[in-house]
PDB file of C-alpha atoms (C1' of nucleotides) in Angstrom:
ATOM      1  CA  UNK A1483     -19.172 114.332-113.787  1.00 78.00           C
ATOM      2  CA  UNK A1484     -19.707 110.584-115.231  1.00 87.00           C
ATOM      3  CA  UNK A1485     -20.417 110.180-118.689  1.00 94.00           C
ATOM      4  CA  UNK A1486     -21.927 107.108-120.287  1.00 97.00           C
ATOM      5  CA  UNK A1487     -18.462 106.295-121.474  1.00 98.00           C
ATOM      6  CA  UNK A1488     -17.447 106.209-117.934  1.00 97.00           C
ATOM      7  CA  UNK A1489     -20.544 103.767-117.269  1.00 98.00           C
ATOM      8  CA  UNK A1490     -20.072 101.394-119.724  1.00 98.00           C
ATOM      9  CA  UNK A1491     -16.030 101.788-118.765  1.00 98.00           C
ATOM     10  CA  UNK A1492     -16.802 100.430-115.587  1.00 98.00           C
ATOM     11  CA  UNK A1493     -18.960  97.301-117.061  1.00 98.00           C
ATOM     12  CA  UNK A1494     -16.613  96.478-119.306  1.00 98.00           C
ATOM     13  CA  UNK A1495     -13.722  96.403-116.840  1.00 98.00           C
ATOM     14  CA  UNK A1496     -15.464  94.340-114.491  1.00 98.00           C
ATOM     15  CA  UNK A1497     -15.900  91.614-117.105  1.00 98.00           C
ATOM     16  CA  UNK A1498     -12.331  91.966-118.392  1.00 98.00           C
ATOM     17  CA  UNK A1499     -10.551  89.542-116.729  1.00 98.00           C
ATOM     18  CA  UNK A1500     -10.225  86.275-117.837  1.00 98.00           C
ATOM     19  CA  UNK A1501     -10.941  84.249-114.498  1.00 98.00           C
ATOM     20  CA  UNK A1502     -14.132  86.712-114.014  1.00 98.00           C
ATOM     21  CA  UNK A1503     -15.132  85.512-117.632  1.00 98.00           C
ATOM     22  CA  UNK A1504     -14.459  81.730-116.710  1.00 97.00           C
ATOM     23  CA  UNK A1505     -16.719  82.135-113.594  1.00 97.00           C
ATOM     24  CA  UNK A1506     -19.614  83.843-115.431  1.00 97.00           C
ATOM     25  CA  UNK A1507     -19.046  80.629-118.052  1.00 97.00           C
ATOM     26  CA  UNK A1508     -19.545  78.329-115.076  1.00 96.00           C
ATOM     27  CA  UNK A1509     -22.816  80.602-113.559  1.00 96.00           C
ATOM     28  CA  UNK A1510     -23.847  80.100-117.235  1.00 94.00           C
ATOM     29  CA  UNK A1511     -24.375  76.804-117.213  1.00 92.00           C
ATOM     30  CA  UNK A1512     -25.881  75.866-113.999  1.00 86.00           C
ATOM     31  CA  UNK A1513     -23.231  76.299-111.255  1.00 83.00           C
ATOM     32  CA  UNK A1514     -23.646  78.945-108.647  1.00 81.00           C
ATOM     33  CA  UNK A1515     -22.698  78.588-105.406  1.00 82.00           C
ATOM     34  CA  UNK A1516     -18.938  79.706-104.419  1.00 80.00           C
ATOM     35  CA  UNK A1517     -17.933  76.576-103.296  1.00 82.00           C
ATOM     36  CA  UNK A1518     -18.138  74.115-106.657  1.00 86.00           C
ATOM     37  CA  UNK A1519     -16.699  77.263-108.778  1.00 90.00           C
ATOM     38  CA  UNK A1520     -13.494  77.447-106.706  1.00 87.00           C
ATOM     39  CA  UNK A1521     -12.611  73.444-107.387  1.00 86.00           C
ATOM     40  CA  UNK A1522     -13.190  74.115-111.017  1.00 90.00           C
ATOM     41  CA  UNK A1523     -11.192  76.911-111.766  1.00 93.00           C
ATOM     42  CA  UNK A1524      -8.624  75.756-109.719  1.00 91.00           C
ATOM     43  CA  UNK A1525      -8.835  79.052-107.776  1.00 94.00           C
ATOM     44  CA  UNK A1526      -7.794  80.448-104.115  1.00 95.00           C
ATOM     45  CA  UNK A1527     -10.630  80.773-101.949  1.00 95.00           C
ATOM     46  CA  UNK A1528     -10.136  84.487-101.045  1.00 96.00           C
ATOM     47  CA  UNK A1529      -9.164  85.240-104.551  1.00 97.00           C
ATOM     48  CA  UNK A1530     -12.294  83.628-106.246  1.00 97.00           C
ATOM     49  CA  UNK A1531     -14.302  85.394-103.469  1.00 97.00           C
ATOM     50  CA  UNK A1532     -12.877  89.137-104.462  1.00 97.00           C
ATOM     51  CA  UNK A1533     -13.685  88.598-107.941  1.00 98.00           C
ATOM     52  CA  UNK A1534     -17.115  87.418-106.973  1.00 97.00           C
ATOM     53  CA  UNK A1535     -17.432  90.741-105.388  1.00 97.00           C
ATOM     54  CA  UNK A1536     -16.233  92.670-108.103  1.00 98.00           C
ATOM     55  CA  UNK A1537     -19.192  91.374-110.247  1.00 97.00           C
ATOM     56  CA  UNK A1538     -21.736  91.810-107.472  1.00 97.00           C
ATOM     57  CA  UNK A1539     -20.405  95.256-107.010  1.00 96.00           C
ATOM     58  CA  UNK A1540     -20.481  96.264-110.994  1.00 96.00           C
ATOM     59  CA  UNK A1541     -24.120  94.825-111.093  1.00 95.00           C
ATOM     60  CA  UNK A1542     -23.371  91.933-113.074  1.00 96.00           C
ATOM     61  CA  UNK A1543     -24.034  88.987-110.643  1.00 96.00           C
ATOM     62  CA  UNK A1544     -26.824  89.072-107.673  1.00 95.00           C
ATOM     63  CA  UNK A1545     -26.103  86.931-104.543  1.00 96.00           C
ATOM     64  CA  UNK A1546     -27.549  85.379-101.813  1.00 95.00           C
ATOM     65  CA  UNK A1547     -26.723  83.364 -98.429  1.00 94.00           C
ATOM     66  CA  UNK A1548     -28.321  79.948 -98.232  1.00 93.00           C
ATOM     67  CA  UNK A1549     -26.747  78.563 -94.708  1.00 93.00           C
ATOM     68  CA  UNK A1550     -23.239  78.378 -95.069  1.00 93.00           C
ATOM     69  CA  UNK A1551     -23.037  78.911 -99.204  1.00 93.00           C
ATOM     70  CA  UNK A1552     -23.114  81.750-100.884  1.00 95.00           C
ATOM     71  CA  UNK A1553     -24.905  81.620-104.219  1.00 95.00           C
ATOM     72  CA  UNK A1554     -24.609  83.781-107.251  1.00 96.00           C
ATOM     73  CA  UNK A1555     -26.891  84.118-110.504  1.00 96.00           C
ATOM     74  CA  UNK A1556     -26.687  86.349-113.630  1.00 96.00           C
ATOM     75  CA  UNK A1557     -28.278  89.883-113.118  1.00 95.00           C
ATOM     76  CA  UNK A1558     -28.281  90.661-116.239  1.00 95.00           C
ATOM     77  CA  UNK A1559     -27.920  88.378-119.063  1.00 96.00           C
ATOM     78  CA  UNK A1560     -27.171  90.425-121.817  1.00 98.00           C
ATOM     79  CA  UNK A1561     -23.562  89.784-120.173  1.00 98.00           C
ATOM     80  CA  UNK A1562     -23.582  86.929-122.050  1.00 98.00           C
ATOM     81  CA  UNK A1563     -24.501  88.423-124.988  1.00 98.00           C
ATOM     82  CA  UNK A1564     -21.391  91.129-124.968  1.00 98.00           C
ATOM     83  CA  UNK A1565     -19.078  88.032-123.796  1.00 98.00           C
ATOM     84  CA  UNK A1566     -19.920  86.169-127.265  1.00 98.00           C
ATOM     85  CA  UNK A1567     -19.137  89.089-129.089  1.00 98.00           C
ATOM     86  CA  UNK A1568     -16.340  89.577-127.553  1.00 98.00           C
ATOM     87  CA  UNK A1569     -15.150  86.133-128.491  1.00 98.00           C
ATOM     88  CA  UNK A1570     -16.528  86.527-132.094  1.00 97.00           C
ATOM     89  CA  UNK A1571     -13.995  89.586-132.480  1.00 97.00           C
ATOM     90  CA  UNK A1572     -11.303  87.289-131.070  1.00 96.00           C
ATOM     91  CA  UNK A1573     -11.468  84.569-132.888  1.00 96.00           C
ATOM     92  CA  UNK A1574     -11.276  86.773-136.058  1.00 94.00           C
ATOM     93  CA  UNK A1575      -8.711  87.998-134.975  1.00 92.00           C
ATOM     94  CA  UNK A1576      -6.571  85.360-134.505  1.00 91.00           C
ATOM     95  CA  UNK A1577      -7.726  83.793-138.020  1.00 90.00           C
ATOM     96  CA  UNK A1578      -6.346  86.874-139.734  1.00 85.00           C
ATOM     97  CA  UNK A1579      -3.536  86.509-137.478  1.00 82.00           C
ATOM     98  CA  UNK A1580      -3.067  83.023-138.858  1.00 85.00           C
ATOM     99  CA  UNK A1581      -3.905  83.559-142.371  1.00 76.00           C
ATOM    100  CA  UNK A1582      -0.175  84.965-143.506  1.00 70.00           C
ATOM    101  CA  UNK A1583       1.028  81.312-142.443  1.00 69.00           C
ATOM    102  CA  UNK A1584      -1.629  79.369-144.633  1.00 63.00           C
TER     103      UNK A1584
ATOM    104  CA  UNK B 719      -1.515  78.498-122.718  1.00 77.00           C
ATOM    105  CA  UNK B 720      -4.115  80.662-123.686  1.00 86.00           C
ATOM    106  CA  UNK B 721      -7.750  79.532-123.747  1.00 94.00           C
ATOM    107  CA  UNK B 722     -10.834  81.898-124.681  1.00 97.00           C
ATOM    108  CA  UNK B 723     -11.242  83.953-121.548  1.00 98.00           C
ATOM    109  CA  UNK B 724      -7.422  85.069-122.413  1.00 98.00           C
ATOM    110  CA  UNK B 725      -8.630  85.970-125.379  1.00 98.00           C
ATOM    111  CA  UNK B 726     -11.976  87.384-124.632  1.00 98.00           C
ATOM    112  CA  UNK B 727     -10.157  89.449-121.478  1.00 98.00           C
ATOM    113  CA  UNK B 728      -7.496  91.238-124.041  1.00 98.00           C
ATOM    114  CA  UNK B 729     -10.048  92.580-126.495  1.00 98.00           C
ATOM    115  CA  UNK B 730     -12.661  93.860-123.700  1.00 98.00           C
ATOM    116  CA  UNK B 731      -9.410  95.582-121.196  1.00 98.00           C
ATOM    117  CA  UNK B 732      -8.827  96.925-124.621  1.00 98.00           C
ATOM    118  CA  UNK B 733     -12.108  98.634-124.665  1.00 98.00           C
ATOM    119  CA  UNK B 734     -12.701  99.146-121.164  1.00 98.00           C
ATOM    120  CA  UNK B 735     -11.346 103.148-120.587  1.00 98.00           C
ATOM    121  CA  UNK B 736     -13.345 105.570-120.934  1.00 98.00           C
ATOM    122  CA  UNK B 737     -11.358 107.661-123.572  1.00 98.00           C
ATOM    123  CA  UNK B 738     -10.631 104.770-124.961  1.00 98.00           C
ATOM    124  CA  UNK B 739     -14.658 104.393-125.758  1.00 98.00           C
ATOM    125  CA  UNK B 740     -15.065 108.277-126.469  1.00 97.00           C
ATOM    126  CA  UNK B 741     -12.244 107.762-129.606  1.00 97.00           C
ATOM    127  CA  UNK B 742     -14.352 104.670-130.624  1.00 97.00           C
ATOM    128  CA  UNK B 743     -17.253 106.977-130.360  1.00 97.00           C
ATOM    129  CA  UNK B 744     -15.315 110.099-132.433  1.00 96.00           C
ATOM    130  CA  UNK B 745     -14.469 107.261-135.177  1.00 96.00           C
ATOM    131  CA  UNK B 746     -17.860 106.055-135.446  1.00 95.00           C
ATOM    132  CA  UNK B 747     -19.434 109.543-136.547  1.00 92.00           C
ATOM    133  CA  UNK B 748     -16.444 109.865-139.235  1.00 86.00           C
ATOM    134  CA  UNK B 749     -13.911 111.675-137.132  1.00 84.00           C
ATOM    135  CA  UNK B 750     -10.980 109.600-138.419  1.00 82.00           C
ATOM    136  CA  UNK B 751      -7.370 111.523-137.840  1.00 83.00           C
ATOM    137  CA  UNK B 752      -5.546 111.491-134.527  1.00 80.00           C
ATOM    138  CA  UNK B 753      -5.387 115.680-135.018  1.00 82.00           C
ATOM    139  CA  UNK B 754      -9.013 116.038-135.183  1.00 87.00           C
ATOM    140  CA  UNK B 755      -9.649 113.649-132.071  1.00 90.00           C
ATOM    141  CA  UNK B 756      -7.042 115.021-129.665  1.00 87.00           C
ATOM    142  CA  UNK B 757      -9.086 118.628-129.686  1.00 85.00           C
ATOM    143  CA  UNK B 758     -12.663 117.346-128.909  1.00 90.00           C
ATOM    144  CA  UNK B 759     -11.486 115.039-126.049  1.00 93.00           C
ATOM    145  CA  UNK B 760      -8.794 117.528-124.704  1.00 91.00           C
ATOM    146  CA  UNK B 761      -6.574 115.246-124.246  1.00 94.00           C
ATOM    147  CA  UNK B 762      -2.968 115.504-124.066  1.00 95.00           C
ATOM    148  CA  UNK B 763      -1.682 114.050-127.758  1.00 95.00           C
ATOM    149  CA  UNK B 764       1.001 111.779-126.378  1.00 96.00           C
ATOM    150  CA  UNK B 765      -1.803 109.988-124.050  1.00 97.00           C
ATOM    151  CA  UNK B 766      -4.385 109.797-127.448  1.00 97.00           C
ATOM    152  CA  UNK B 767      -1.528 108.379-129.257  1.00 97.00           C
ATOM    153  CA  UNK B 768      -0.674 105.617-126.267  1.00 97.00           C
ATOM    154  CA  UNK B 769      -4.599 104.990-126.535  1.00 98.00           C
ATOM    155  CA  UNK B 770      -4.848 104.661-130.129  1.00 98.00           C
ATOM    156  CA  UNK B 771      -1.599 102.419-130.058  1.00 98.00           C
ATOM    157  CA  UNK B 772      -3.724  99.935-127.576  1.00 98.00           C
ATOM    158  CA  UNK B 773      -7.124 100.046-129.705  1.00 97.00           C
ATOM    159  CA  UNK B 774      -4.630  99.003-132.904  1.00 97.00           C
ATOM    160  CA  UNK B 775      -2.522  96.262-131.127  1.00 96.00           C
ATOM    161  CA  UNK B 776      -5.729  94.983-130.008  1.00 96.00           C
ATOM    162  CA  UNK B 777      -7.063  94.683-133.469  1.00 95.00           C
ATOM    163  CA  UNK B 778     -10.105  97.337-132.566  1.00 97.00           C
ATOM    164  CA  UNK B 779      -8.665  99.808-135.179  1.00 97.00           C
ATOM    165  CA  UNK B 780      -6.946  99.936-138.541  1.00 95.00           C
ATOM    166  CA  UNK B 781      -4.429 102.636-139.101  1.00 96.00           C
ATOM    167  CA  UNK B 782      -2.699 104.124-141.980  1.00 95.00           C
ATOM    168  CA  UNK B 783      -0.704 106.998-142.657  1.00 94.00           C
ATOM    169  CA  UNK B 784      -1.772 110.256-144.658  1.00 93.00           C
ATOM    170  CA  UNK B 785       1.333 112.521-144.981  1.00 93.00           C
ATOM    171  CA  UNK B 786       1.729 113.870-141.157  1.00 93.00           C
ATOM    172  CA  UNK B 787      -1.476 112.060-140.240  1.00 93.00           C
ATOM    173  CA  UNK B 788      -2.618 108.891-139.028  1.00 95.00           C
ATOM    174  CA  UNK B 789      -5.917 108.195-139.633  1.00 96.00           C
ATOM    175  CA  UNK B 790      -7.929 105.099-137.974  1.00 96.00           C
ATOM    176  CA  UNK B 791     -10.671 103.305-138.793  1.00 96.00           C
ATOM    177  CA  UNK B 792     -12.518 100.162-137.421  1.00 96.00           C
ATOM    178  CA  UNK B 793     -11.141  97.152-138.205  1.00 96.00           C
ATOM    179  CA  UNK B 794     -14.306  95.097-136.578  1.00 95.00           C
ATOM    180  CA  UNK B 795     -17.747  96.885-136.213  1.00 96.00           C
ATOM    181  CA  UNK B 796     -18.646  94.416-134.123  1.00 98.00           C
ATOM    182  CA  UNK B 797     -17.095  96.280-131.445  1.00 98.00           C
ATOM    183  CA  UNK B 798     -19.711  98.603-131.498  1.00 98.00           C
ATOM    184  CA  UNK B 799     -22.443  96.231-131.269  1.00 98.00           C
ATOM    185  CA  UNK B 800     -20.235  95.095-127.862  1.00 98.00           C
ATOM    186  CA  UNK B 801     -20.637  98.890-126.824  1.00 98.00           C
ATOM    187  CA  UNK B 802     -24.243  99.463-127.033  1.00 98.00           C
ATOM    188  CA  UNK B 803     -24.427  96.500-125.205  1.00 98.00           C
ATOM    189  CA  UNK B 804     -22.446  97.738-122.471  1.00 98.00           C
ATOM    190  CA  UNK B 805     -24.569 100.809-122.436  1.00 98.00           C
ATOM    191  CA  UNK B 806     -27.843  99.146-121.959  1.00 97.00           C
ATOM    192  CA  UNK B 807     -26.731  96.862-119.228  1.00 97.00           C
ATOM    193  CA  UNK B 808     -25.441 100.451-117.580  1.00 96.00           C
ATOM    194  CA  UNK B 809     -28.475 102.267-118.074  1.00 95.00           C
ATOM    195  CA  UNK B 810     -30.767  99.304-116.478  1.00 94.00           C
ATOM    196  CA  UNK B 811     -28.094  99.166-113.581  1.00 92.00           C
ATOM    197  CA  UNK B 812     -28.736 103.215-113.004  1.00 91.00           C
ATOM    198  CA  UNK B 813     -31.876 102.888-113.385  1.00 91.00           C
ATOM    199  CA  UNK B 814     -32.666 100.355-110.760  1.00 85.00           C
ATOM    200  CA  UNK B 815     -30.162 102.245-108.401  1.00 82.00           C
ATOM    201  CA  UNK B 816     -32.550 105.407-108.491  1.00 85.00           C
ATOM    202  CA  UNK B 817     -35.683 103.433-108.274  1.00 76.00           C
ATOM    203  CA  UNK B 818     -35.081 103.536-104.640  1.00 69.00           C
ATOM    204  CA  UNK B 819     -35.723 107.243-104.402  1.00 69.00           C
ATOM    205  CA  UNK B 820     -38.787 106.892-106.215  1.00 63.00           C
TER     206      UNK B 820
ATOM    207  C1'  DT C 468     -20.547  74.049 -76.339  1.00 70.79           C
ATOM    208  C1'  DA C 469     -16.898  72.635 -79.392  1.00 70.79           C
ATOM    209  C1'  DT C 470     -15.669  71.800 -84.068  1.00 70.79           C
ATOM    210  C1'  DA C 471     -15.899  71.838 -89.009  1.00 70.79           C
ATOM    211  C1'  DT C 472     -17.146  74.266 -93.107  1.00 70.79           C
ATOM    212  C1'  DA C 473     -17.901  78.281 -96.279  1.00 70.79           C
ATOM    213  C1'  DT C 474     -16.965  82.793 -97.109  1.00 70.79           C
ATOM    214  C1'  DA C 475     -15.089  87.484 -96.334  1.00 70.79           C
ATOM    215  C1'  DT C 476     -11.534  90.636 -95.411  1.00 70.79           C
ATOM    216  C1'  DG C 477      -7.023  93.053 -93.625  1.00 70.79           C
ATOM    217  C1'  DA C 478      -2.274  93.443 -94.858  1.00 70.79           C
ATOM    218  C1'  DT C 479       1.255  93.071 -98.026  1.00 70.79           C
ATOM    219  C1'  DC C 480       3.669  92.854-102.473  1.00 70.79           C
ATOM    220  C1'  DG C 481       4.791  92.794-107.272  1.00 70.79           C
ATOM    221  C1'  DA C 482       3.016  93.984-111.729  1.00 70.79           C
ATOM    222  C1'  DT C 483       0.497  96.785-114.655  1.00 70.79           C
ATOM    223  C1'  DT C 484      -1.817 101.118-116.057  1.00 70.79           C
ATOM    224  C1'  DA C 485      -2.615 105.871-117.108  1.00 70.79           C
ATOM    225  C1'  DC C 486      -0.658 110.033-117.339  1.00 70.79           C
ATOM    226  C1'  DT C 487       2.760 113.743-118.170  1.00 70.79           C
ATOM    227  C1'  DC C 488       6.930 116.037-119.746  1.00 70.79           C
ATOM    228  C1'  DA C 489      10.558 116.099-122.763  1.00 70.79           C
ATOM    229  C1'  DT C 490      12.390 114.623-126.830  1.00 70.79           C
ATOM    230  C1'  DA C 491      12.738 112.039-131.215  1.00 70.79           C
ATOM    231  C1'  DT C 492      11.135 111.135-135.832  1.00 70.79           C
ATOM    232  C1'  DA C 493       9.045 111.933-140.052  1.00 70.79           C
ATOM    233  C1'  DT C 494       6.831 114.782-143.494  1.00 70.79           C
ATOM    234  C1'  DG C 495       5.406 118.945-145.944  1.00 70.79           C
ATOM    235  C1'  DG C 496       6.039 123.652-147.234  1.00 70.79           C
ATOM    236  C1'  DA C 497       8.432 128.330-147.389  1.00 70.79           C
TER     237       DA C 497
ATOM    238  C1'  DT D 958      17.845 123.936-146.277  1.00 70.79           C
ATOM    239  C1'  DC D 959      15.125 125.553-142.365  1.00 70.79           C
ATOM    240  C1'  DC D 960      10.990 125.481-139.940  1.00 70.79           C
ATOM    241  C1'  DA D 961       6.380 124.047-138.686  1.00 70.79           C
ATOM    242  C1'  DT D 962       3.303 120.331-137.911  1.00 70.79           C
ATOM    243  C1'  DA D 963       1.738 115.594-136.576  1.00 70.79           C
ATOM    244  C1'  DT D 964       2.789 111.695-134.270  1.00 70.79           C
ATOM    245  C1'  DA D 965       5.524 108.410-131.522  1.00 70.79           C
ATOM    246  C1'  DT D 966       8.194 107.126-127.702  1.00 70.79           C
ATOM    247  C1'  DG D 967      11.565 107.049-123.452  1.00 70.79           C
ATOM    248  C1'  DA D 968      11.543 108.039-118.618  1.00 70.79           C
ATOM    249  C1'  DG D 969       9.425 108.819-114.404  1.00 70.79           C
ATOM    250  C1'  DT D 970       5.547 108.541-111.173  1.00 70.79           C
ATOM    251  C1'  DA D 971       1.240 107.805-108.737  1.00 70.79           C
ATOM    252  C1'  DA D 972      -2.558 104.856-108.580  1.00 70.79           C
ATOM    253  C1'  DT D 973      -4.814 100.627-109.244  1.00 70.79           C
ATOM    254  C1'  DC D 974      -4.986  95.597-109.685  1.00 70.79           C
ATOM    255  C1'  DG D 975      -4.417  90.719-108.772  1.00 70.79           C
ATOM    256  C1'  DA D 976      -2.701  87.381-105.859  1.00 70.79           C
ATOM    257  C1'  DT D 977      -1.574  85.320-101.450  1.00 70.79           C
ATOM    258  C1'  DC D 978      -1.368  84.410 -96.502  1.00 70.79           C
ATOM    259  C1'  DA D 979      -3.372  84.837 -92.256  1.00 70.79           C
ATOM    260  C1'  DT D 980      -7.261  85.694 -89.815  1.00 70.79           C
ATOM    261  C1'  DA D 981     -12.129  86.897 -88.868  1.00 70.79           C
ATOM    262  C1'  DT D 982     -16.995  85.874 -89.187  1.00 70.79           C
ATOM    263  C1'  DA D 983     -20.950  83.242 -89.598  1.00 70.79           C
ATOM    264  C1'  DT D 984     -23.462  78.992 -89.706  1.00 70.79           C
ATOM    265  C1'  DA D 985     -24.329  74.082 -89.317  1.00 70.79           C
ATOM    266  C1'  DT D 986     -23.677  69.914 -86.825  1.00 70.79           C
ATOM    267  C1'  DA D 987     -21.885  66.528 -83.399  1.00 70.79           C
TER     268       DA D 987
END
DNA sequence: TATATATATGATCGATTACTCATATATGGA
DNA sequence: TCCATATATGAGTAATCGATCATATATATA
């Protein structure tokens, strides 16, 4: 039996890596289609394309064909929301972190 | 070098197990010693303790020692804020999955 | 139809993860 | 001191993950 703790386990993991983060960054602001993200992130082809599917697959990103391109947008942008936090926590972190060499 | 999806990535994998999310859970209503955990998730103690060792290194959880007990606490509540999160984007995802049979 | 372009996927490989068992360590009490 | 309790950790293992190369598929265009 699944849980909610198994639910949200298998959100969270799908956003928990840090080239799937830099891709939804990019789908953030205005780029979506396969083909510019791969330049940017300096990226394999098939490897950018897996972790596209990945998102697709955990519900995070929706896709669709336009000719030869494949375009992707937020499903659900409360993503965005839980990738701040997660960068508010960070960043805290690493101040304390810092803090016993100031 | 390590930019903000590096650092984003380490706290969310840190949070992305599902036992790893039912401790969080146990802490959050007051359950705050290893012993006490290890019983309601029946889980084997040397895995809770491997668990607990990931949520501290992480920077999730505070620890200090009680006589034979370690006791945890939350170091950042804001990781609970990034849980409930996680569980709404789940439950929409579910429910638009079942929708179909409707 | 032949060719170029964009994406997806099979196969493989090394690294990491989660778990378990056994054992070590550290503390408190009889 | 001896023993019980709580926790941590080394070693081993199976499973999963991330990356890459080669290849397949699908579509647009000359």
């Amino acid at each position: 039996m699944n849980t909610a703790a198994d639910f949200q386990a298998d959100i969270l993991s799908a956003v928990a890596h840090p080239n799937r983060i830099r891709i939804l960054e990019k789908i953030r602001y205005g780029i979506n289609c396969n083909c510019e993200i791969a330049p940017e992130l300096n990226m394999e082809q098939s490897n950018l394309s897996r972790h596209l599917k990945i998102l697709v697959k955990s519900g995070i990103l929706r896709s669709w064909k336009e000719g030869l391109r494949t375009n992707y947008e937020i499903a659900d942008k409360r993503i965005y929301k839980l990738l701040d936090i997660a960068a508010d926590i960070a960043k805290t972190k690493l101040e304390k972190q810092t803090e016993v060499f100031a």
